[in-house]
Structure formats: C-alpha cells, structure tokens
Coordinates of C-alpha atoms in Angstrom, one line a residue:
M1 CA -35.9 -2.8 25.0
S2 CA -34.5 -6.1 26.0
K3 CA -35.5 -7.7 29.3
Q4 CA -32.9 -9.3 31.4
V5 CA -32.8 -11.4 34.5
I6 CA -30.2 -10.0 36.8
L7 CA -28.9 -12.2 39.6
S8 CA -26.7 -10.3 42.0
A9 CA -24.8 -11.8 44.9
M10 CA -23.3 -9.2 47.2
L11 CA -19.9 -10.3 48.5
C12 CA -18.0 -8.7 51.4
L13 CA -14.8 -8.1 49.5
S14 CA -12.2 -5.3 49.8
L15 CA -10.8 -3.4 46.9
S16 CA -7.6 -5.4 47.2
G17 CA -9.6 -8.5 46.7
L18 CA -11.0 -7.1 43.5
S19 CA -7.5 -7.0 41.9
S20 CA -6.8 -10.6 43.0
A21 CA -10.0 -11.8 41.4
Q22 CA -8.7 -11.3 37.9
S23 CA -8.2 -14.8 36.6
E24 CA -6.1 -13.9 33.5
E25 CA -3.9 -11.1 32.2
P26 CA -5.5 -8.4 30.1
V27 CA -5.1 -8.9 26.4
Q28 CA -2.5 -6.6 25.1
A29 CA -2.6 -4.9 21.8
S30 CA -0.1 -5.7 19.1
A31 CA 1.7 -2.3 19.1
D32 CA 2.2 0.6 21.5
A33 CA 0.2 3.3 19.8
S34 CA 0.6 5.6 22.8
N35 CA 4.1 6.6 21.6
P36 CA 4.0 7.2 17.9
S37 CA 7.7 8.0 17.8
Q38 CA 8.4 4.3 18.6
I39 CA 6.4 3.3 15.5
L40 CA 7.0 6.0 12.9
Q41 CA 10.1 7.6 11.7
P42 CA 10.3 10.0 8.7
I43 CA 12.5 9.0 5.8
A44 CA 14.4 11.4 3.6
P45 CA 14.1 10.8 -0.2
G46 CA 16.6 8.2 -1.3
A47 CA 16.9 6.5 2.1
I48 CA 16.7 2.7 2.1
L49 CA 13.5 1.5 3.8
K50 CA 14.1 -1.1 6.5
P51 CA 11.7 -2.2 9.3
L52 CA 12.2 -0.8 12.7
P53 CA 12.8 -3.2 15.7
A54 CA 9.7 -4.8 16.9
T55 CA 8.2 -3.4 20.1
G56 CA 7.8 -5.3 23.3
A57 CA 8.4 -9.0 23.4
Q58 CA 7.2 -9.7 19.9
P59 CA 9.0 -12.2 17.7
P60 CA 11.4 -10.8 15.0
S61 CA 9.4 -8.8 12.5
S62 CA 9.1 -9.8 8.9
N63 CA 10.4 -7.3 6.4
L64 CA 7.0 -6.2 5.2
V65 CA 8.4 -3.2 3.2
D66 CA 11.3 -5.1 1.6
L67 CA 12.7 -3.2 -1.3
Q68 CA 15.0 -5.8 -2.8
P69 CA 13.9 -6.7 -6.3
G70 CA 12.4 -10.1 -6.5
A71 CA 11.6 -10.3 -2.7
T72 CA 8.5 -12.2 -1.8
L73 CA 5.8 -12.2 0.9
Q74 CA 5.9 -15.1 3.2
P75 CA 3.3 -17.7 2.3
L76 CA -0.1 -18.2 3.8
P77 CA -2.0 -21.5 3.5
A78 CA -3.9 -21.4 0.2
K79 CA -7.7 -21.5 0.4
S80 CA -7.7 -21.1 4.1
P81 CA -10.3 -18.7 5.5
K82 CA -8.7 -18.8 8.9
P83 CA -5.0 -19.1 8.6
E84 CA -3.5 -20.0 11.9
T85 CA -0.1 -18.4 11.4
S86 CA 1.5 -16.1 8.8
S87 CA 5.0 -14.8 8.9
L88 CA 3.8 -12.0 6.7
V89 CA 1.4 -10.4 9.1
N90 CA 1.3 -12.5 12.3
Q91 CA 4.7 -11.1 13.3
K92 CA 3.8 -7.5 13.3
P93 CA 6.6 -5.3 12.1
A94 CA 7.1 -1.7 13.3
L95 CA 6.2 0.3 10.3
V96 CA 8.1 3.1 8.7
E97 CA 6.4 6.3 7.7
L98 CA 6.6 6.3 3.9
K99 CA 6.1 10.0 3.2
P100 CA 8.4 12.7 1.9
G101 CA 10.6 13.8 4.7
A102 CA 13.1 16.6 5.0
P103 CA 15.5 16.6 2.0
P104 CA 19.2 15.9 2.7
A105 CA 21.6 18.7 2.9
E106 CA 22.5 20.4 -0.3
N107 CA 25.2 18.6 -2.4
S108 CA 25.0 15.6 -0.1
V109 CA 25.1 12.1 -1.7
T110 CA 21.8 10.4 -1.3
T111 CA 22.2 6.9 -2.9
S112 CA 24.4 5.4 -5.5
G113 CA 26.0 8.6 -6.7
L114 CA 22.8 10.7 -6.7
R115 CA 23.3 14.2 -5.2
Q116 CA 20.8 16.5 -3.6
Q117 CA 21.1 19.9 -5.3
G118 CA 18.5 21.8 -3.3
V119 CA 14.7 22.0 -3.2
G120 CA 12.5 23.0 -6.2
R121 CA 9.4 25.2 -6.3
T122 CA 7.1 22.3 -5.3
G123 CA 9.2 21.6 -2.2
R124 CA 10.5 18.4 -3.8
P125 CA 14.3 17.6 -3.8
I126 CA 16.3 18.3 -6.9
L127 CA 18.6 15.4 -7.6
S128 CA 21.4 14.9 -10.1
G129 CA 23.5 12.0 -11.1
P130 CA 23.0 8.4 -12.4
V131 CA 19.9 6.5 -11.5
S132 CA 19.4 2.8 -11.7
L133 CA 16.3 0.7 -11.2
S134 CA 17.3 -0.3 -7.7
N135 CA 17.8 3.2 -6.3
A136 CA 14.7 4.4 -8.3
L137 CA 12.7 1.9 -6.3
E138 CA 14.3 3.2 -3.1
I139 CA 13.5 6.8 -3.8
G140 CA 10.1 6.2 -5.3
L141 CA 8.8 4.0 -2.5
A142 CA 10.1 6.4 0.2
N143 CA 8.1 9.2 -1.5
S144 CA 5.0 7.2 -2.4
L145 CA 1.8 8.9 -1.2
G146 CA -0.1 5.7 -1.8
V147 CA 2.2 3.7 0.5
S148 CA 1.9 6.5 3.1
L149 CA -1.8 6.3 3.0
A150 CA -1.8 2.5 3.4
T151 CA 0.6 2.9 6.4
S152 CA -1.9 5.3 8.1
E153 CA -4.6 2.7 7.5
V154 CA -2.5 0.1 9.3
E155 CA -2.1 2.6 12.2
Q156 CA -5.9 3.0 12.3
A157 CA -6.3 -0.8 12.4
R158 CA -3.9 -1.0 15.3
A159 CA -5.8 1.7 17.2
N160 CA -9.0 -0.4 16.7
T161 CA -7.1 -3.4 18.1
L162 CA -6.1 -1.4 21.2
K163 CA -9.8 -0.3 21.6
A164 CA -11.0 -3.9 21.3
G165 CA -8.4 -5.0 23.9
S166 CA -9.6 -2.3 26.4
E167 CA -13.0 -4.0 26.7
G168 CA -11.5 -6.9 28.6
Q169 CA -9.7 -4.9 31.2
V170 CA -10.7 -3.3 34.4
A171 CA -12.9 -0.2 34.0
V172 CA -12.9 2.6 36.6
A173 CA -15.4 5.5 36.6
T174 CA -16.3 8.2 39.0
D175 CA -18.8 11.0 39.1
F176 CA -19.8 13.9 41.3
Q177 CA -23.2 15.7 41.6
K178 CA -24.0 18.8 43.6
V179 CA -27.7 19.7 43.7
R180 CA -29.3 22.8 45.3
G181 CA -33.0 23.4 45.4
E182 CA -36.0 24.4 47.5
A183 CA -37.8 21.8 49.6
G184 CA -41.4 21.0 48.8
R185 CA -44.2 23.3 50.1
M186 CA -45.7 22.3 53.4
W187 CA -49.2 23.0 55.0
D188 CA -49.2 24.4 58.5
A189 CA -52.5 22.5 59.0
S190 CA -54.4 19.8 57.3
P191 CA -56.1 21.2 54.2
T192 CA -59.8 22.1 54.9
L193 CA -62.2 24.6 53.5
N194 CA -60.2 27.2 55.5
T195 CA -56.7 26.5 54.5
G196 CA -53.7 27.3 56.7
L197 CA -50.7 29.3 55.8
V198 CA -48.2 27.8 53.3
T199 CA -44.4 28.1 54.1
A200 CA -41.4 27.0 52.0
G201 CA -38.9 24.7 53.4
A202 CA -35.2 25.7 53.9
P203 CA -32.9 25.6 50.8
E204 CA -31.1 22.2 50.6
T205 CA -27.7 21.3 49.0
L206 CA -26.8 17.7 48.2
G207 CA -23.3 16.4 47.3
V208 CA -22.9 12.9 45.8
V209 CA -19.6 11.2 44.9
R210 CA -19.5 7.7 43.4
A211 CA -16.6 5.5 42.2
R212 CA -17.3 2.3 40.3
V213 CA -15.0 -0.6 39.2
S214 CA -16.0 -3.4 36.9
Y215 CA -14.3 -6.4 35.3
P216 CA -15.8 -8.9 32.9
I217 CA -15.2 -12.5 34.1
W218 CA -17.1 -14.8 31.7
G219 CA -19.2 -14.6 28.6
G220 CA -19.6 -11.7 26.2
A221 CA -18.0 -11.1 22.9
F222 CA -14.6 -9.7 24.0
G223 CA -12.6 -12.6 22.7
E224 CA -14.2 -12.6 19.3
R225 CA -14.0 -8.8 19.0
M226 CA -10.3 -9.0 19.8
A227 CA -9.7 -11.7 17.3
A228 CA -11.7 -9.8 14.6
A229 CA -9.7 -6.6 15.3
D230 CA -6.4 -8.6 15.0
A231 CA -7.5 -10.1 11.7
A232 CA -8.5 -6.6 10.5
E233 CA -5.0 -5.3 11.4
K234 CA -3.3 -8.1 9.5
R235 CA -5.6 -7.4 6.6
A236 CA -4.5 -3.8 6.6
M237 CA -0.9 -4.8 6.7
A238 CA -1.3 -7.1 3.7
R239 CA -3.0 -4.2 1.9
L240 CA 0.1 -2.1 2.8
A241 CA 2.3 -4.7 1.1
L242 CA 0.0 -4.6 -1.9
S243 CA 0.4 -0.8 -2.1
V244 CA 4.2 -1.2 -2.0
R245 CA 4.0 -3.6 -4.9
D246 CA 1.6 -1.3 -6.8
S247 CA 4.1 1.6 -6.4
A248 CA 7.0 -0.6 -7.4
R249 CA 5.3 -1.7 -10.6
R250 CA 4.5 1.9 -11.6
I251 CA 8.1 2.9 -10.9
R252 CA 9.5 0.0 -13.0
R253 CA 7.1 0.8 -15.9
S254 CA 8.0 4.5 -15.8
Y255 CA 11.7 3.8 -15.7
F256 CA 11.5 1.4 -18.7
Q257 CA 9.5 4.0 -20.6
V258 CA 12.4 6.5 -20.1
L259 CA 14.9 4.0 -21.5
L260 CA 12.6 3.3 -24.4
E261 CA 12.2 6.9 -25.3
R262 CA 16.0 7.5 -25.0
E263 CA 16.7 4.6 -27.4
R264 CA 14.1 5.9 -29.8
L265 CA 15.8 9.3 -29.7
Q266 CA 19.2 7.7 -30.3
V267 CA 17.9 5.8 -33.3
A268 CA 16.4 9.1 -34.7
V269 CA 19.8 10.9 -34.2
D270 CA 21.8 8.1 -35.9
E271 CA 19.3 8.0 -38.8
L272 CA 19.5 11.7 -39.3
K273 CA 23.3 11.7 -39.3
A274 CA 23.4 8.8 -41.8
R275 CA 21.0 10.6 -44.1
E276 CA 23.0 13.8 -44.0
V277 CA 26.1 11.8 -45.1
L278 CA 24.2 10.1 -47.9
L279 CA 22.8 13.5 -49.1
E280 CA 26.3 15.0 -49.3
L281 CA 27.5 11.9 -51.2
S282 CA 24.6 12.1 -53.6
R283 CA 25.2 15.8 -54.2
E284 CA 28.8 15.1 -55.1
K285 CA 27.7 12.3 -57.5
L286 CA 25.2 14.7 -59.0
K287 CA 28.0 17.2 -59.7
A288 CA 30.0 14.4 -61.3
G289 CA 27.0 13.4 -63.4
K290 CA 26.7 10.0 -61.9
V291 CA 23.1 10.3 -60.5
A292 CA 20.0 12.1 -61.6
P293 CA 18.6 15.1 -59.8
F294 CA 15.6 13.2 -58.5
V295 CA 18.0 11.1 -56.4
V296 CA 19.2 14.3 -54.5
N297 CA 15.6 15.4 -54.1
R298 CA 14.7 12.0 -52.7
H299 CA 17.5 12.2 -50.1
E300 CA 16.4 15.8 -49.1
S301 CA 12.9 14.6 -48.6
E302 CA 14.0 11.6 -46.5
L303 CA 16.3 14.0 -44.5
A304 CA 13.3 16.3 -43.7
A305 CA 11.2 13.3 -42.6
A306 CA 14.1 12.2 -40.3
E307 CA 14.3 15.6 -38.7
Q308 CA 10.6 15.4 -37.9
R309 CA 11.0 12.0 -36.3
L310 CA 13.8 13.4 -34.3
N311 CA 11.7 16.3 -33.0
V312 CA 9.0 13.8 -32.0
A313 CA 11.5 11.6 -30.3
R314 CA 12.9 14.5 -28.3
A315 CA 9.4 15.4 -27.1
G316 CA 8.8 11.8 -26.1
Q317 CA 11.9 11.6 -24.1
T318 CA 11.2 14.9 -22.2
S319 CA 7.6 13.7 -21.4
A320 CA 8.8 10.3 -20.2
E321 CA 11.5 11.8 -18.0
A322 CA 9.0 14.2 -16.5
A323 CA 6.6 11.4 -15.7
F324 CA 9.4 9.3 -14.2
K325 CA 10.5 12.1 -11.9
A326 CA 7.0 12.7 -10.8
T327 CA 6.6 9.0 -10.0
L328 CA 9.8 9.2 -7.9
G329 CA 8.5 12.3 -6.1
V330 CA 11.4 14.5 -7.0
E331 CA 11.5 17.8 -8.8
V332 CA 11.1 17.6 -12.6
S333 CA 14.1 19.9 -13.0
S334 CA 16.3 17.1 -11.6
S335 CA 19.2 16.1 -13.9
L336 CA 19.3 12.3 -14.0
S337 CA 21.4 10.1 -16.2
Y338 CA 20.3 6.6 -17.2
P339 CA 21.9 3.3 -18.5
D340 CA 22.6 3.1 -22.2
E341 CA 20.5 0.0 -22.8
F342 CA 18.0 -2.4 -21.3
E343 CA 19.0 -5.3 -19.1
V344 CA 18.0 -8.8 -20.1
P345 CA 15.5 -10.1 -17.6
P346 CA 15.7 -13.6 -16.2
G347 CA 13.5 -16.5 -17.2
S348 CA 10.0 -16.9 -15.9
G349 CA 10.2 -20.4 -14.5
S350 CA 7.5 -23.1 -14.6
Q351 CA 3.8 -22.3 -14.6
E352 CA 3.2 -24.6 -11.7
Q353 CA 5.8 -22.8 -9.6
L354 CA 4.4 -19.4 -10.6
L355 CA 0.8 -20.4 -9.7
G356 CA 1.8 -21.8 -6.3
E357 CA 3.9 -18.7 -5.5
A358 CA 1.1 -16.3 -6.5
L359 CA -1.6 -18.2 -4.6
E360 CA 0.5 -18.1 -1.4
N361 CA 2.2 -14.7 -1.7
R362 CA -0.2 -12.3 -3.4
P363 CA -0.9 -9.5 -0.9
D364 CA -4.4 -9.0 -2.1
L365 CA -5.1 -12.8 -1.5
V366 CA -3.5 -12.5 1.9
A367 CA -5.8 -9.5 2.7
A368 CA -8.8 -11.3 1.4
R369 CA -8.1 -14.4 3.6
Y370 CA -7.8 -12.3 6.7
G371 CA -11.0 -10.5 5.6
V372 CA -12.8 -13.8 5.7
E373 CA -11.3 -14.6 9.1
E374 CA -12.4 -11.2 10.4
G375 CA -15.9 -11.9 9.1
A376 CA -16.0 -15.3 10.9
H377 CA -15.1 -13.7 14.2
R378 CA -17.7 -11.0 13.7
V379 CA -20.3 -13.7 13.3
D380 CA -19.2 -15.3 16.6
A381 CA -19.1 -11.9 18.3
A382 CA -22.7 -11.2 17.2
S383 CA -23.8 -14.5 18.8
A384 CA -21.8 -14.0 21.9
D385 CA -23.2 -10.5 22.5
Y386 CA -26.5 -12.0 23.4
G387 CA -25.3 -14.8 25.6
P388 CA -25.0 -14.9 29.4
Q389 CA -22.4 -12.6 30.9
L390 CA -20.8 -12.5 34.3
N391 CA -19.1 -9.4 35.6
L392 CA -17.4 -8.5 38.9
G393 CA -18.0 -5.0 40.2
A394 CA -17.4 -2.7 43.1
Q395 CA -18.8 0.7 44.1
Y396 CA -18.0 3.3 46.7
S397 CA -20.4 6.3 47.2
T398 CA -20.7 9.1 49.7
I399 CA -23.6 11.5 50.2
G400 CA -23.7 14.6 52.4
N401 CA -25.8 17.6 53.1
G402 CA -24.6 21.1 53.2
G403 CA -22.3 21.1 50.2
L404 CA -18.6 20.2 50.2
A405 CA -17.4 22.4 53.0
A406 CA -14.8 21.1 55.3
D407 CA -17.3 20.5 58.1
S408 CA -19.8 18.7 55.9
S409 CA -21.0 15.3 57.2
Y410 CA -20.5 12.5 54.6
V411 CA -21.6 8.9 54.9
G412 CA -19.5 6.4 52.9
Q413 CA -20.8 3.2 51.5
F414 CA -18.8 0.4 49.8
S415 CA -20.2 -2.6 48.0
T416 CA -18.9 -5.4 45.7
G417 CA -20.7 -8.1 43.8
L418 CA -21.1 -10.5 40.9
T419 CA -23.6 -9.7 38.2
L420 CA -25.0 -12.4 35.9
S421 CA -26.9 -11.0 32.9
V422 CA -29.1 -13.4 30.9
P423 CA -30.9 -11.9 27.9
L424 CA -34.5 -13.2 27.4
F425 CA -36.0 -11.2 24.6
D426 CA -34.5 -8.5 22.3
G427 CA -37.2 -8.0 19.6
G428 CA -35.2 -9.7 16.9
N429 CA -32.1 -7.6 17.2
Q430 CA -29.8 -10.6 17.7
E431 CA -31.0 -12.4 14.6
A432 CA -30.5 -9.2 12.6
E433 CA -26.9 -8.7 13.8
I434 CA -26.0 -12.3 13.2
S435 CA -27.5 -12.2 9.7
R436 CA -25.6 -9.1 8.8
A437 CA -22.3 -10.6 10.0
Q438 CA -23.0 -13.8 8.1
A439 CA -23.8 -11.9 4.9
L440 CA -20.5 -10.0 5.2
K441 CA -18.6 -13.2 5.8
K442 CA -20.2 -14.9 2.8
S443 CA -19.5 -11.9 0.6
R444 CA -15.9 -12.0 1.5
E445 CA -15.7 -15.7 0.9
L446 CA -17.1 -15.2 -2.6
Q447 CA -14.7 -12.4 -3.3
L448 CA -11.8 -14.6 -2.2
A449 CA -12.9 -17.4 -4.5
D450 CA -13.2 -15.0 -7.4
L451 CA -9.9 -13.4 -6.7
E452 CA -8.1 -16.8 -6.6
L453 CA -9.5 -17.6 -10.0
E454 CA -8.5 -14.2 -11.3
V455 CA -5.0 -14.6 -10.0
T456 CA -4.5 -17.9 -11.8
R457 CA -5.7 -16.3 -15.0
Q458 CA -3.4 -13.3 -14.6
V459 CA -0.4 -15.5 -14.0
V460 CA -1.0 -17.8 -17.0
D461 CA -1.6 -14.7 -19.2
V462 CA 1.5 -12.7 -18.1
Q463 CA 3.7 -15.8 -18.4
A464 CA 2.6 -16.5 -21.9
R465 CA 3.1 -12.8 -23.0
Y466 CA 6.5 -12.7 -21.2
Q467 CA 7.7 -15.8 -22.9
A468 CA 6.6 -14.4 -26.3
A469 CA 8.4 -11.1 -25.5
E470 CA 11.6 -13.1 -24.7
A471 CA 11.4 -14.9 -28.0
N472 CA 10.6 -11.6 -29.9
Q473 CA 13.6 -9.9 -28.2
K474 CA 16.0 -12.5 -29.6
L475 CA 14.4 -12.4 -33.1
S476 CA 14.4 -8.7 -33.3
E477 CA 18.0 -8.4 -32.1
D478 CA 19.1 -10.9 -34.8
A479 CA 17.2 -8.9 -37.4
R480 CA 18.8 -5.7 -36.3
L481 CA 22.3 -7.1 -36.7
R482 CA 21.5 -8.3 -40.2
A483 CA 19.9 -5.0 -41.2
E484 CA 23.0 -3.1 -40.0
E485 CA 25.2 -5.4 -41.9
D486 CA 23.1 -4.9 -45.1
L487 CA 23.3 -1.1 -44.6
R488 CA 27.1 -1.2 -44.3
I489 CA 27.5 -3.2 -47.5
S490 CA 25.0 -1.2 -49.5
T491 CA 26.6 2.1 -48.4
M492 CA 30.1 0.8 -49.4
R493 CA 28.7 -0.2 -52.8
Y494 CA 27.1 3.2 -53.3
E495 CA 30.3 5.0 -52.4
V496 CA 32.3 3.2 -55.0
G497 CA 29.6 3.6 -57.6
Q498 CA 28.4 0.1 -57.7
G499 CA 25.2 0.4 -55.7
D500 CA 21.8 1.7 -56.4
P501 CA 20.9 4.9 -54.6
M502 CA 17.4 3.7 -53.9
E503 CA 18.8 0.6 -52.4
V504 CA 20.7 2.6 -49.9
L505 CA 17.7 4.6 -48.9
D506 CA 15.6 1.5 -48.5
T507 CA 18.3 -0.2 -46.5
L508 CA 18.7 2.7 -44.2
T509 CA 14.9 2.9 -43.6
A510 CA 14.8 -0.9 -42.8
T511 CA 17.8 -0.6 -40.4
S512 CA 16.1 2.2 -38.4
R513 CA 12.9 0.1 -38.3
M514 CA 14.7 -3.0 -37.1
R515 CA 16.5 -1.0 -34.4
L516 CA 13.2 0.4 -33.2
S517 CA 11.7 -3.0 -33.2
A518 CA 14.6 -4.4 -31.1
V519 CA 14.2 -1.5 -28.6
Q520 CA 10.5 -2.1 -28.4
A521 CA 11.0 -5.8 -27.9
A522 CA 13.5 -5.2 -25.0
Y523 CA 11.0 -2.7 -23.5
D524 CA 8.2 -5.3 -23.7
A525 CA 10.3 -8.0 -22.1
N526 CA 11.3 -5.8 -19.1
V527 CA 7.7 -4.4 -18.6
L528 CA 6.2 -7.9 -18.7
Y529 CA 8.8 -9.2 -16.3
A530 CA 7.8 -6.3 -13.9
D531 CA 4.2 -7.5 -14.4
L532 CA 5.2 -11.1 -13.7
L533 CA 6.8 -10.0 -10.4
Y534 CA 3.6 -8.1 -9.5
F535 CA 1.2 -10.8 -10.4
T536 CA 3.1 -13.5 -8.5
G537 CA 3.4 -11.3 -5.3
R538 CA 7.1 -10.5 -5.6
L539 CA 8.6 -7.1 -5.1

C-alpha cells in the first residue's frame, strides 16, 4: 500500500462557500448522451444520409457520413502525432444511426424511381425500378451493418468522454447506517476468586447519517484523462469514416460486377443469334450444293458451344445480382434494372496530388494519428496520477441513539477543509503504469509510420494499374470496332457466295472475344477507379 502525507486545514466555510470556491467551469463532454434521441435517428432504406444539427454550442459539424461520390475527409497535418485541429473529427457531428429502419409504405417511391413493393421473408424491403451507382450507395450505406457497428463504437467513445469529464466535477455522496446490538457484559464487582453476578447491558440502537461533498482543485490526472478520452472519441469517428468508405467500395465493386455479367450475357445472346443465322444459311447452301456437309456440322457444334456459354452467362448474372442485392441490404427477390453500359471514369490526376491527398485524408491514418495522441495523454495521465493533489471537501454527519423515531435526539456536525495528498512510496506501481503507457504510445507510433509507408505504396500501385486499365479500355474498344466490321464484311461475302465458311466462323469467334475483352477492360477501369477513391480517402 502506498503511504501518503496528508495535510488537512479545516476551514470554517458554509456549503454556499463550497460552490463559490470552484475556480473553473466543469469540463463538458462533447455530446449529450443522456438523450439518445437527439443523437440517433433511424433511417429507412433508400434515404439520403445527412448529418443532424450539432448539439449545444458546438461549431458547424463536418459531414462525416457524406455520400456524394468523390467527397473527401478534411485534412489533418501529416506526420503529426498530436494534431491540434481537425475539421474531420474536432467538430463533432451528431451521428446518424446507420441500420435498417422501418421500410417505406408499399408502392412508395424511395429514391430515383425505385419503389418499395413490400417486405420479403427476411424482413428486408423488396424494391423495383432502375438503380444507379449513386442511389445504390445511398441504400447500401443506410443498411450497412458495418457502419452501424462503427457508429455504436463512436457512441461508446462518447460515453467514455462523459465519464472522464465527470471526474473533474463536484461529487456528492451520502450514506445511512442503523446498528442494533447488545452492550458488552459487565461485572457487578471486581473479578476475584469469588466472582460476582454477570448482567447484560440494555439493547442499543445507533443511527448514523453522513453527507460528503468533494471537488478537485489542483493536481491529478483529470485533464490528461479528459484529453485522452477526447482523442479516443475522435479516433472512433475516423474509424467510422473508414467503415463508410469500406462499405462504399464493396457496393461499387458489386455494382460493377452486375454490369459486367449483364454485358457478358448480352454478348452470349448476340453470338447465339448470329450462329443460328449462319447455321440456317449454311443449310441452304448445303441443299444448293455450295458447301460440304462438314460445314453444317461445324456450325451446329459451334452453336451448341454458344448455348453452353449462354447458360453459364445467365448463371453468372443471377449470382452477381443476388450478391449486389445482399450488399445493398434488400431482398434478393427485388426487381432492379441497370444501365446498359459502363460509364467512363475520370482521369487519376498527378501522383504527387494523390499522395498528398491520401496522407491527409485517409481515415485509417487519421485514426492512427489520434491513437498516438491518445497514447501520449495516457503517458501524462499515468505520471500525474502519482503527483500531489489538492481537494476541497465538506461533510455533514448526524448520530443519534434510539433509532430514527420522531423523538430521537440527533447531534449534527459540519466540517469543511482542504486535503493535500503527496504520494511517497508505491512499491513501483507508478513506474509500471508509465512504462505500460509509453509502450502503448510507441507501438502506435510505429503502426502509424508503417501505415504511412503502406499508404504511399497503395496509391502508387493503384494509380499505375488504373492508368493501364484506361489505356487497355481504349485499345480494346478500338479492337472491338474493327472485329465487328470484319464480321460484317465476311458475313456479306459468305451470303453472296464469295466468302469462306470457316472465315465467317473464325471472325464471329474473334468478334465475341473482342467484345468480352472490351467489357472486361471497362469493368477493370471502373473497379480500379473505385479503389483509387478508397486508397486516397475519398468517398
């Protein structure tokens, strides 16, 4: 046990004087967690997520859960273990509860033409209508369980901030004790060889009531604990932003996969129709004696192979759409329509610009920097815990005999005083606590340095692959156009009897292959652009 020197100076102060002795306002927490309805509001699937008005006298909140494509987190100073300000997390927004809410009324329009058609067996809404990437992000993020979990972690961090803030405020406690027992046995005479009679004392009842008030004035780790809790809350908010971007990336990838499978299916359908036409044409030429039977057999074999590819393409589309609907959090029986083709993504920009944006805006970097700041405050708190502390206290107590009956006689006592506590020896506990806090801080600093290096590698890698995908998309599109023109010409030559039947088959195969290559290149470009948004910290 630690030994302390306690210096107490009893002052004749009244209770009113206690309140006036507070030299500063109690530190307030960042959000009012006593009324969750002011912080959380359920969102129906398809609703656009917007931040609620900030509580109290806080500055305007930043749009932490901004769902506009390409939006960015506000920057933090790069390589700063203790950022002084951050518009991302320093201005705490009131959060929105990102979990599945009650579905809209049946047949009501949800967003951009999508309609709610009821609720499926899993309790998820059944939607119908056209879906674009923007409203897919709205619906998917509103129903993301990962984002909901990150939101609850922010609320836990805010509760910890409130708890830390309560340590620096006035504490009031009261207790009551009622004790009844027998008095000790008494001798009628002094004990000798011939002892006297022993009688028991009368039963006794004691009532004790105490009320205590204390307030820390100087010293202690309150300020550092409060700063550490605030940094931990900001770290949780940055992790929420990271969860939003993780979900947005998955939604984009799933959306583009649906478009890819639909394009593949369309290529398979068009190839099958073209081969059916060529087969009929070859049969007519066989009847006219213009081609050999093996030509018809070859066309029939190619048609059977095309039917197999069509079946595989249909299964791929069904699987991709089911995965996309699950990612959105809607019923798999929803009937959604999609755009006919991919959009052309914009350019990537310069590498220097991308690196600077990523190092400032990446939510995981923001969270890591606030983790380092939290660790530094915990080191200071561990040191302050074992320093001198000055507290102002007051106590009122009453003691009476005979219980708490109306006629009981109570004696009231009131006292106030200052208490100075100076630790002298703690058996090495202080050194152990400080060493543990320093180790945590060092670990987080190393993790931050490693993450910054990894971020630069990711940005350079994804930019190179995205630029290659952009070039491949243009090349594959040009090749597709040339292949389609070759197919048109070879088909016309075959129809008029000037072309080689094997040439037509080979040209049709090449055209389908070039179309699939162009679709794959468009898919790669869009997916890599989604990765570029994610790795640079944009939404």
